[in-house]
Short mmCIF file of the C-alpha atoms (twelve columns), coordinates in Angstrom:
data_MODEL
# 
_entry.id   MODEL 
# 
loop_
_atom_site.group_PDB 
_atom_site.id 
_atom_site.type_symbol 
_atom_site.label_atom_id 
_atom_site.label_alt_id 
_atom_site.label_comp_id 
_atom_site.label_asym_id 
_atom_site.label_seq_id 
_atom_site.Cartn_x 
_atom_site.Cartn_y 
_atom_site.Cartn_z 
_atom_site.pdbx_PDB_model_num 
ATOM 1  C CA . MET A 1  116.276 109.110 99.703  1 
ATOM 2  C CA . VAL A 2  118.732 107.596 102.166 1 
ATOM 3  C CA . SER A 3  118.259 110.361 104.725 1 
ATOM 4  C CA . LEU A 4  114.481 110.011 104.459 1 
ATOM 5  C CA . ASN A 5  114.756 106.272 105.054 1 
ATOM 6  C CA . PHE A 6  117.032 106.926 108.014 1 
ATOM 7  C CA . LEU A 7  114.477 109.329 109.504 1 
ATOM 8  C CA . PHE A 8  111.703 106.744 109.087 1 
ATOM 9  C CA . PHE A 9  113.954 104.119 110.629 1 
ATOM 10 C CA . TRP A 10 114.761 106.398 113.581 1 
ATOM 11 C CA . PHE A 11 111.090 107.269 114.082 1 
ATOM 12 C CA . ILE A 12 110.005 103.625 114.120 1 
ATOM 13 C CA . PHE A 13 112.937 102.693 116.336 1 
ATOM 14 C CA . THR A 14 112.018 105.325 118.931 1 
ATOM 15 C CA . MET A 15 108.342 104.361 118.755 1 
ATOM 16 C CA . TYR A 16 109.403 100.780 119.438 1 
ATOM 17 C CA . PHE A 17 110.999 101.838 122.710 1 
ATOM 18 C CA . PHE A 18 108.065 104.044 123.704 1 
ATOM 19 C CA . ASN A 19 105.600 101.190 123.084 1 
ATOM 20 C CA . PHE A 20 107.800 98.432  124.445 1 
ATOM 21 C CA . PHE A 21 105.367 97.694  127.283 1 
ATOM 22 C CA . SER A 22 102.750 96.520  124.794 1 
ATOM 23 C CA . PHE A 23 103.744 93.221  123.203 1 
ATOM 24 C CA . LEU A 24 101.371 93.516  120.245 1 
ATOM 25 C CA . ASN A 25 102.596 97.023  119.443 1 
ATOM 26 C CA . SER A 26 106.192 95.863  119.527 1 
ATOM 27 C CA . LEU A 27 105.385 93.002  117.120 1 
ATOM 28 C CA . LEU A 28 103.762 95.374  114.652 1 
ATOM 29 C CA . ILE A 29 106.563 97.917  114.910 1 
ATOM 30 C CA . LEU A 30 109.212 95.235  114.396 1 
ATOM 31 C CA . GLU A 31 107.343 94.017  111.326 1 
ATOM 32 C CA . SER A 32 107.201 97.499  109.818 1 
ATOM 33 C CA . LEU A 33 110.860 98.047  110.676 1 
ATOM 34 C CA . SER A 34 111.867 94.876  108.845 1 
ATOM 35 C CA . LEU A 35 109.826 95.887  105.811 1 
ATOM 36 C CA . LEU A 36 111.442 99.321  105.810 1 
ATOM 37 C CA . ILE A 37 114.890 97.735  105.896 1 
ATOM 38 C CA . PHE A 38 113.856 95.345  103.119 1 
ATOM 39 C CA . PHE A 39 112.724 98.118  100.782 1 
ATOM 40 C CA . SER A 40 115.804 100.201 101.534 1 
ATOM 41 C CA . LEU A 41 118.072 97.253  100.788 1 
ATOM 42 C CA . MET A 42 116.099 96.438  97.655  1 
ATOM 43 C CA . PHE A 43 116.574 100.002 96.419  1 
ATOM 44 C CA . CYS A 44 120.296 99.824  97.186  1 
ATOM 45 C CA . PHE A 45 120.788 96.412  95.570  1 
ATOM 46 C CA . LEU A 46 118.718 97.367  92.556  1 
ATOM 47 C CA . ASN A 47 120.978 100.340 91.881  1 
ATOM 48 C CA . PHE A 48 124.374 98.912  92.813  1 
ATOM 49 C CA . PHE A 49 124.269 95.103  93.035  1 
ATOM 50 C CA . SER A 50 122.303 92.123  91.855  1 
ATOM 51 C CA . LEU A 51 119.048 91.128  93.502  1 
ATOM 52 C CA . SER A 52 120.263 87.664  94.469  1 
ATOM 53 C CA . MET A 53 121.604 88.933  97.797  1 
ATOM 54 C CA . ILE A 54 118.269 90.422  98.823  1 
ATOM 55 C CA . MET A 55 116.549 87.033  98.557  1 
ATOM 56 C CA . PHE A 56 118.194 85.890  101.785 1 
ATOM 57 C CA . TYR A 57 116.674 88.823  103.629 1 
ATOM 58 C CA . PHE A 58 113.316 88.227  101.916 1 
ATOM 59 C CA . VAL A 59 113.275 84.675  103.309 1 
ATOM 60 C CA . PHE A 60 114.034 86.130  106.748 1 
ATOM 61 C CA . ILE A 61 111.057 88.514  106.472 1 
ATOM 62 C CA . VAL A 62 108.722 85.694  105.446 1 
ATOM 63 C CA . CYS A 63 109.842 83.543  108.387 1 
ATOM 64 C CA . GLU A 64 109.566 86.459  110.805 1 
ATOM 65 C CA . SER A 65 106.094 87.333  109.531 1 
ATOM 66 C CA . ALA A 66 104.923 83.767  109.975 1 
ATOM 67 C CA . LEU A 67 106.320 83.664  113.492 1 
ATOM 68 C CA . GLY A 68 104.768 87.022  114.396 1 
ATOM 69 C CA . LEU A 69 101.384 86.018  113.017 1 
ATOM 70 C CA . SER A 70 101.398 82.720  114.894 1 
ATOM 71 C CA . VAL A 71 102.189 84.527  118.156 1 
ATOM 72 C CA . LEU A 72 99.481  87.090  117.418 1 
ATOM 73 C CA . VAL A 73 96.855  84.415  116.711 1 
ATOM 74 C CA . LYS A 74 97.741  82.476  119.865 1 
ATOM 75 C CA . ILE A 75 97.400  85.627  121.976 1 
ATOM 76 C CA . LEU A 76 94.065  86.620  120.452 1 
ATOM 77 C CA . LYS A 77 92.501  83.144  120.871 1 
# 
């Protein structure tokens, strides 16, 4: 499971650098990367720790999603 998540992370990370010239692509790739990290951490914390630590990262994802969506809407207007 961890190696599969690492391969997905590496694939998205390399795609981020290949599509760096497109701002909208980089926003979408960063969003998917943060969600991948969130689900990996949730799996890890669910098995080994309590879920209270993951709530800090969940708040970060919500704030980042709101910021990314506001930038996306301003560009598309």
